Amino acid sequence: MTHSTSIIIYGASGDLNNRKLMPALYNLFVKERLPLPFTLIGLGRHGWSTADFRTAMRESVSRYAGRVYDDAGWETFSQALHYVQGDFTERADYDHLLQRLTEIEPGSANRLFHLAMPPRFYEAIIQHLGETGLVQESGDDTWRRVIIEKPFGHDLPSARRLNQTSHQVLREHQIYRIDHYLAKETVQNIMVFRFGNSIFEPLWNRNFIDHVQISAMETVDIGRRAGYYESAGVLRDMFQNHLMQLLSIVAMEPPSSRQAEALRNEKVKALAAVRSCTAQEIRRHTVRAQYRGYLDEEGVAAGSQTATFAALRLFFDNWRWQGVPFFLRSGKALAEKLTEITIQFKPAPVMLFAQNRQVPGNTLTLTIQPDEGIHLRMEAKTPDTIADLQPVNMHFHYDDNFGEAQIPEAYERLLFDALKGDASLFARDDEVELSWKIIDPIIQAWEAGEDPPLAVYDKGSWGPVEADAFLAEDGRAWFNGSDRHHIVQP
């Protein structure tokens, strides 16, 4: 039996829905990837009618949906859109929603709820969904799923509490904790690159790799987000979610199958193997910094110690990675917008050809954004010399190889997978808690005012000099975005 599908978006008048969710759902519709028939209900505080909602969403979709938008497609898509007003902190709002669903749904229906709301509302919304039976699976082959946006908790205790609240209402297979980094085509390609090509996986271990760098750099400052950023800081904003996801994918063992649980099991195993840090080790293995001028931003507390840049050195206590340092860094107001993973291989054991310089190991860079691709640096003989070596690059760029093929927005893939019931790209409860277990002790040490001291860096730089010294003490250096494009012989 084919059931209809209802997609219910909490926070339908918000920025996330306008810029990401609605354009993604429209693109799925145009590509014939939405289940038919479907109903899309937006919930929000605005006093809109359904007609007002459709008009507002048309403006958003025409602006953000890309090349696929056309008026005829929108007219068909928009007939499935409805709006329900409410602040959804009261039981009456859910009774009203249940009544509207009864009126709109043609019969038994699947339901996907997306909580595009501030995290402080998550627990109340989930509890009310449970009380009204909106997410109860009845056994008639229909399903109920809830997508929960990041951040999932503010620390480990709050994440555990939210997991407990969720499990009182929902079973784990109904919960889809979202991290849009996992749905980026370039992140998914890391797994294909590792496990779909036989030449790299045998080298992906402590015997051949010197160290790994994972960088997520932003050029923007905090803008008008001081209210959020002052309570979050760079570790909660970027490390606990995005960078931990990238770390787990790079470090995990090959999953036994493509099934969601097989993949998630290996990610959890990888995070569980990350070595915990004592207070003394936190001082040695972390750098925190704040961009110059942060204290002058509107809404920032006087004398704030909030870090806008961080660098961490992490180790795994397992067979594959024992002794290999993983360096993670992220920050605001930096020189380039850049997210990439760099694998530094060990140098050749005997330098047969080097005459005038120390030949470094090969470097593999997986660029997540903005110049999506893969770059391999290796040595080549300089023409018309006896044995002079020159570092050269081999490149793969998405644009060059796939032409006009547009890389879809991450939310398009995530919504598609949630509708299919594929949780591969969503975080499991134990994965979220393990991520917090890694980051929480560092946050606590920093907030207690312990070392390392808060450094300062200039806007438009690559971060504080302390971060450079952090790697230099091991004889290593950061790979910045320009390094692979402009190789200078030492």
CSV table of N, CA and C in Angstrom, one decimal, residues 92-189:
chain,number,residue,atom,x,y,z
A,92,ALA,N,-2.1,23.2,23.2
A,92,ALA,CA,-3.2,23.5,22.3
A,92,ALA,C,-2.7,23.6,20.9
A,93,ASP,N,-1.4,24.1,20.7
A,93,ASP,CA,-0.8,24.2,19.4
A,93,ASP,C,-0.7,22.9,18.7
A,94,TYR,N,-0.5,21.8,19.5
A,94,TYR,CA,-0.3,20.5,18.9
A,94,TYR,C,-1.7,19.9,18.6
A,95,ASP,N,-2.7,20.2,19.4
A,95,ASP,CA,-4.0,19.7,19.1
A,95,ASP,C,-4.5,20.4,17.8
A,96,HIS,N,-4.1,21.6,17.6
A,96,HIS,CA,-4.5,22.3,16.4
A,96,HIS,C,-3.8,21.7,15.2
A,97,LEU,N,-2.5,21.4,15.3
A,97,LEU,CA,-1.7,20.7,14.3
A,97,LEU,C,-2.3,19.4,13.9
A,98,LEU,N,-2.7,18.6,14.9
A,98,LEU,CA,-3.3,17.3,14.7
A,98,LEU,C,-4.6,17.4,13.9
A,99,GLN,N,-5.4,18.4,14.2
A,99,GLN,CA,-6.6,18.7,13.5
A,99,GLN,C,-6.4,19.0,12.1
A,100,ARG,N,-5.4,19.9,11.8
A,100,ARG,CA,-5.0,20.3,10.4
A,100,ARG,C,-4.5,19.1,9.6
A,101,LEU,N,-3.7,18.2,10.3
A,101,LEU,CA,-3.2,17.0,9.6
A,101,LEU,C,-4.4,16.1,9.2
A,102,THR,N,-5.3,16.0,10.1
A,102,THR,CA,-6.5,15.1,9.8
A,102,THR,C,-7.3,15.7,8.6
A,103,GLU,N,-7.3,17.0,8.5
A,103,GLU,CA,-8.1,17.6,7.4
A,103,GLU,C,-7.3,17.5,6.1
A,104,ILE,N,-6.0,17.6,6.1
A,104,ILE,CA,-5.2,17.7,4.9
A,104,ILE,C,-4.8,16.3,4.4
A,105,GLU,N,-4.4,15.4,5.3
A,105,GLU,CA,-3.9,14.1,4.8
A,105,GLU,C,-5.0,13.3,4.2
A,106,PRO,N,-4.8,12.7,3.1
A,106,PRO,CA,-5.9,12.0,2.4
A,106,PRO,C,-6.2,10.6,3.1
A,107,GLY,N,-5.4,10.2,4.0
A,107,GLY,CA,-5.7,8.9,4.7
A,107,GLY,C,-4.5,8.7,5.6
A,108,SER,N,-4.1,7.4,5.8
A,108,SER,CA,-3.0,7.1,6.6
A,108,SER,C,-1.7,7.7,5.9
A,109,ALA,N,-0.8,8.3,6.7
A,109,ALA,CA,0.3,9.0,6.1
A,109,ALA,C,1.6,8.8,7.0
A,110,ASN,N,2.7,8.9,6.3
A,110,ASN,CA,4.0,9.0,6.9
A,110,ASN,C,4.2,10.4,7.3
A,111,ARG,N,5.0,10.6,8.4
A,111,ARG,CA,5.2,12.0,8.9
A,111,ARG,C,6.7,12.2,9.2
A,112,LEU,N,7.3,13.3,8.6
A,112,LEU,CA,8.6,13.7,8.9
A,112,LEU,C,8.6,15.1,9.5
A,113,PHE,N,9.0,15.2,10.8
A,113,PHE,CA,9.1,16.5,11.5
A,113,PHE,C,10.5,17.0,11.5
A,114,HIS,N,10.6,18.3,11.1
A,114,HIS,CA,12.0,18.9,11.1
A,114,HIS,C,12.0,20.0,12.1
A,115,LEU,N,12.8,20.0,13.1
A,115,LEU,CA,12.9,21.0,14.1
A,115,LEU,C,13.9,22.0,13.8
A,116,ALA,N,13.5,23.0,12.9
A,116,ALA,CA,14.3,24.1,12.5
A,116,ALA,C,14.1,25.3,13.4
A,117,MET,N,14.3,25.0,14.7
A,117,MET,CA,14.1,25.9,15.8
A,117,MET,C,15.3,26.1,16.7
A,118,PRO,N,15.4,27.1,17.5
A,118,PRO,CA,16.5,27.2,18.5
A,118,PRO,C,16.5,26.0,19.4
A,119,PRO,N,17.6,25.5,19.8
A,119,PRO,CA,17.7,24.2,20.6
A,119,PRO,C,16.9,24.3,21.9
A,120,ARG,N,16.7,25.5,22.4
A,120,ARG,CA,16.0,25.5,23.7
A,120,ARG,C,14.6,25.0,23.6
A,121,PHE,N,14.0,24.9,22.4
A,121,PHE,CA,12.7,24.4,22.2
A,121,PHE,C,12.6,22.9,22.0
A,122,TYR,N,13.7,22.2,21.8
A,122,TYR,CA,13.7,20.8,21.3
A,122,TYR,C,13.0,19.9,22.3
A,123,GLU,N,13.3,20.0,23.6
A,123,GLU,CA,12.7,19.1,24.6
A,123,GLU,C,11.2,19.3,24.7
A,124,ALA,N,10.8,20.5,24.7
A,124,ALA,CA,9.3,20.8,24.8
A,124,ALA,C,8.6,20.3,23.6
A,125,ILE,N,9.1,20.5,22.4
A,125,ILE,CA,8.5,20.1,21.2
A,125,ILE,C,8.4,18.5,21.2
A,126,ILE,N,9.5,17.9,21.5
A,126,ILE,CA,9.4,16.4,21.5
A,126,ILE,C,8.4,15.8,22.5
A,127,GLN,N,8.4,16.4,23.7
A,127,GLN,CA,7.5,16.0,24.7
A,127,GLN,C,6.0,16.2,24.3
A,128,HIS,N,5.7,17.3,23.7
A,128,HIS,CA,4.3,17.6,23.2
A,128,HIS,C,4.0,16.7,22.0
A,129,LEU,N,5.0,16.4,21.1
A,129,LEU,CA,4.7,15.4,20.0
A,129,LEU,C,4.3,14.1,20.6
A,130,GLY,N,5.0,13.7,21.7
A,130,GLY,CA,4.7,12.4,22.3
A,130,GLY,C,3.3,12.4,23.0
A,131,GLU,N,3.0,13.5,23.7
A,131,GLU,CA,1.7,13.6,24.4
A,131,GLU,C,0.5,13.5,23.5
A,132,THR,N,0.6,14.1,22.3
A,132,THR,CA,-0.5,14.1,21.3
A,132,THR,C,-0.5,12.9,20.4
A,133,GLY,N,0.5,12.1,20.5
A,133,GLY,CA,0.5,10.9,19.6
A,133,GLY,C,0.9,11.2,18.2
A,134,LEU,N,1.4,12.4,17.9
A,134,LEU,CA,1.8,12.8,16.5
A,134,LEU,C,2.9,11.9,16.0
A,135,VAL,N,3.8,11.4,16.8
A,135,VAL,CA,4.9,10.7,16.4
A,135,VAL,C,4.8,9.2,16.7
A,136,GLN,N,3.7,8.7,17.2
A,136,GLN,CA,3.5,7.3,17.5
A,136,GLN,C,3.3,6.5,16.3
A,137,GLU,N,4.1,5.5,16.1
A,137,GLU,CA,4.0,4.5,15.0
A,137,GLU,C,3.0,3.5,15.3
A,138,SER,N,2.0,3.3,14.4
A,138,SER,CA,0.8,2.5,14.8
A,138,SER,C,0.9,1.1,14.3
A,139,GLY,N,1.9,0.8,13.5
A,139,GLY,CA,2.0,-0.6,13.0
A,139,GLY,C,1.3,-0.8,11.7
A,140,ASP,N,0.9,0.2,11.0
A,140,ASP,CA,0.2,0.1,9.7
A,140,ASP,C,1.1,0.4,8.5
A,141,ASP,N,2.4,0.2,8.7
A,141,ASP,CA,3.4,0.4,7.7
A,141,ASP,C,3.7,1.9,7.5
A,142,THR,N,3.1,2.7,8.3
A,142,THR,CA,3.5,4.1,8.2
A,142,THR,C,4.6,4.4,9.2
A,143,TRP,N,5.4,5.5,8.9
A,143,TRP,CA,6.5,5.8,9.8
A,143,TRP,C,6.4,7.2,10.3
A,144,ARG,N,7.1,7.5,11.4
A,144,ARG,CA,7.2,8.8,12.0
A,144,ARG,C,8.7,9.0,12.3
A,145,ARG,N,9.2,10.2,11.8
A,145,ARG,CA,10.6,10.5,12.0
A,145,ARG,C,10.8,12.0,12.4
A,146,VAL,N,11.8,12.2,13.2
A,146,VAL,CA,12.0,13.6,13.6
A,146,VAL,C,13.5,14.0,13.3
A,147,ILE,N,13.7,15.1,12.6
A,147,ILE,CA,15.0,15.6,12.3
A,147,ILE,C,15.3,16.7,13.4
A,148,ILE,N,16.4,16.5,14.1
A,148,ILE,CA,16.8,17.5,15.1
A,148,ILE,C,18.1,18.2,14.6
A,149,GLU,N,18.1,19.5,14.6
A,149,GLU,CA,19.2,20.3,14.1
A,149,GLU,C,20.3,20.4,15.2
A,150,LYS,N,21.5,20.7,14.8
A,150,LYS,CA,22.6,20.9,15.7
A,150,LYS,C,22.4,22.4,16.3
A,151,PRO,N,22.9,22.7,17.4
A,151,PRO,CA,23.7,21.9,18.3
A,151,PRO,C,22.8,20.9,19.1
A,152,PHE,N,23.3,19.7,19.3
A,152,PHE,CA,22.6,18.7,20.1
A,152,PHE,C,23.1,18.7,21.5
A,153,GLY,N,22.6,19.6,22.3
A,153,GLY,CA,23.2,19.8,23.6
A,153,GLY,C,24.2,21.0,23.6
A,154,HIS,N,24.4,21.4,24.8
A,154,HIS,CA,25.4,22.5,25.1
A,154,HIS,C,26.7,21.9,25.7
A,155,ASP,N,26.6,20.7,26.2
A,155,ASP,CA,27.7,20.0,26.8
A,155,ASP,C,27.2,18.6,26.9
A,156,LEU,N,28.1,17.7,27.5
A,156,LEU,CA,27.7,16.3,27.7
A,156,LEU,C,26.5,16.1,28.5
A,157,PRO,N,26.3,16.7,29.7
A,157,PRO,CA,25.1,16.4,30.5
A,157,PRO,C,23.8,16.8,29.7
A,158,SER,N,23.9,18.0,29.0
A,158,SER,CA,22.6,18.4,28.3
A,158,SER,C,22.4,17.5,27.1
A,159,ALA,N,23.4,17.1,26.5
A,159,ALA,CA,23.2,16.1,25.3
A,159,ALA,C,22.6,14.8,25.8
A,160,ARG,N,23.1,14.3,27.0
A,160,ARG,CA,22.5,13.1,27.5
A,160,ARG,C,21.0,13.3,27.9
A,161,ARG,N,20.7,14.5,28.5
A,161,ARG,CA,19.4,14.8,28.9
A,161,ARG,C,18.4,14.8,27.7
A,162,LEU,N,18.9,15.5,26.6
A,162,LEU,CA,18.1,15.5,25.4
A,162,LEU,C,17.9,14.1,24.8
A,163,ASN,N,19.0,13.3,24.8
A,163,ASN,CA,18.8,11.9,24.4
A,163,ASN,C,17.8,11.2,25.2
A,164,GLN,N,17.8,11.4,26.5
A,164,GLN,CA,16.9,10.7,27.4
A,164,GLN,C,15.5,11.2,27.1
A,165,THR,N,15.3,12.5,27.0
A,165,THR,CA,13.9,13.0,26.6
A,165,THR,C,13.4,12.4,25.3
A,166,SER,N,14.3,12.4,24.3
A,166,SER,CA,13.9,11.9,23.0
A,166,SER,C,13.5,10.4,23.1
A,167,HIS,N,14.3,9.6,23.8
A,167,HIS,CA,14.0,8.2,23.9
A,167,HIS,C,12.8,7.9,24.7
A,168,GLN,N,12.3,8.8,25.5
A,168,GLN,CA,11.0,8.6,26.2
A,168,GLN,C,9.8,8.7,25.2
A,169,VAL,N,10.0,9.4,24.1
A,169,VAL,CA,9.0,9.6,23.1
A,169,VAL,C,9.2,8.8,21.9
A,170,LEU,N,10.5,8.7,21.4
A,170,LEU,CA,10.9,8.1,20.2
A,170,LEU,C,11.8,7.0,20.3
A,171,ARG,N,11.8,6.0,19.4
A,171,ARG,CA,12.8,5.0,19.4
A,171,ARG,C,14.0,5.6,18.5
A,172,GLU,N,15.2,5.0,18.8
A,172,GLU,CA,16.4,5.6,18.1
A,172,GLU,C,16.2,5.6,16.6
A,173,HIS,N,15.6,4.7,16.0
A,173,HIS,CA,15.5,4.6,14.6
A,173,HIS,C,14.6,5.8,14.0
A,174,GLN,N,13.9,6.5,14.9
A,174,GLN,CA,13.0,7.6,14.5
A,174,GLN,C,13.7,8.9,14.6
A,175,ILE,N,14.9,9.0,15.2
A,175,ILE,CA,15.6,10.2,15.5
A,175,ILE,C,16.7,10.4,14.4
A,176,TYR,N,16.7,11.6,13.8
A,176,TYR,CA,17.7,11.9,12.8
A,176,TYR,C,18.4,13.2,13.2
A,177,ARG,N,19.6,13.1,13.9
A,177,ARG,CA,20.4,14.2,14.4
A,177,ARG,C,21.2,14.7,13.2
A,178,ILE,N,21.0,15.9,12.8
A,178,ILE,CA,21.6,16.4,11.6
A,178,ILE,C,22.9,17.1,11.8
A,179,ASP,N,23.8,16.9,10.9
A,179,ASP,CA,25.0,17.7,10.7
A,179,ASP,C,25.3,17.8,9.2
A,180,HIS,N,25.1,19.0,8.7
A,180,HIS,CA,25.1,19.2,7.2
A,180,HIS,C,26.4,18.9,6.6
A,181,TYR,N,27.5,18.9,7.4
A,181,TYR,CA,28.8,18.6,6.8
A,181,TYR,C,28.9,17.2,6.3
A,182,LEU,N,28.2,16.3,6.9
A,182,LEU,CA,28.2,14.9,6.5
A,182,LEU,C,27.5,14.7,5.1
A,183,ALA,N,26.6,15.6,4.7
A,183,ALA,CA,25.9,15.5,3.4
A,183,ALA,C,26.6,16.2,2.3
A,184,LYS,N,27.7,16.9,2.6
A,184,LYS,CA,28.5,17.5,1.5
A,184,LYS,C,29.0,16.4,0.6
A,185,GLU,N,28.9,16.6,-0.7
A,185,GLU,CA,29.4,15.6,-1.7
A,185,GLU,C,30.9,15.3,-1.5
A,186,THR,N,31.6,16.3,-1.1
A,186,THR,CA,33.1,16.1,-0.9
A,186,THR,C,33.4,15.3,0.3
A,187,VAL,N,32.5,15.4,1.4
A,187,VAL,CA,32.7,14.6,2.5
A,187,VAL,C,32.4,13.1,2.2
A,188,GLN,N,31.3,12.9,1.5
A,188,GLN,CA,30.9,11.5,1.1
A,188,GLN,C,32.0,10.9,0.2
A,189,ASN,N,32.6,11.8,-0.5
A,189,ASN,CA,33.7,11.3,-1.5
A,189,ASN,C,34.9,10.8,-0.7
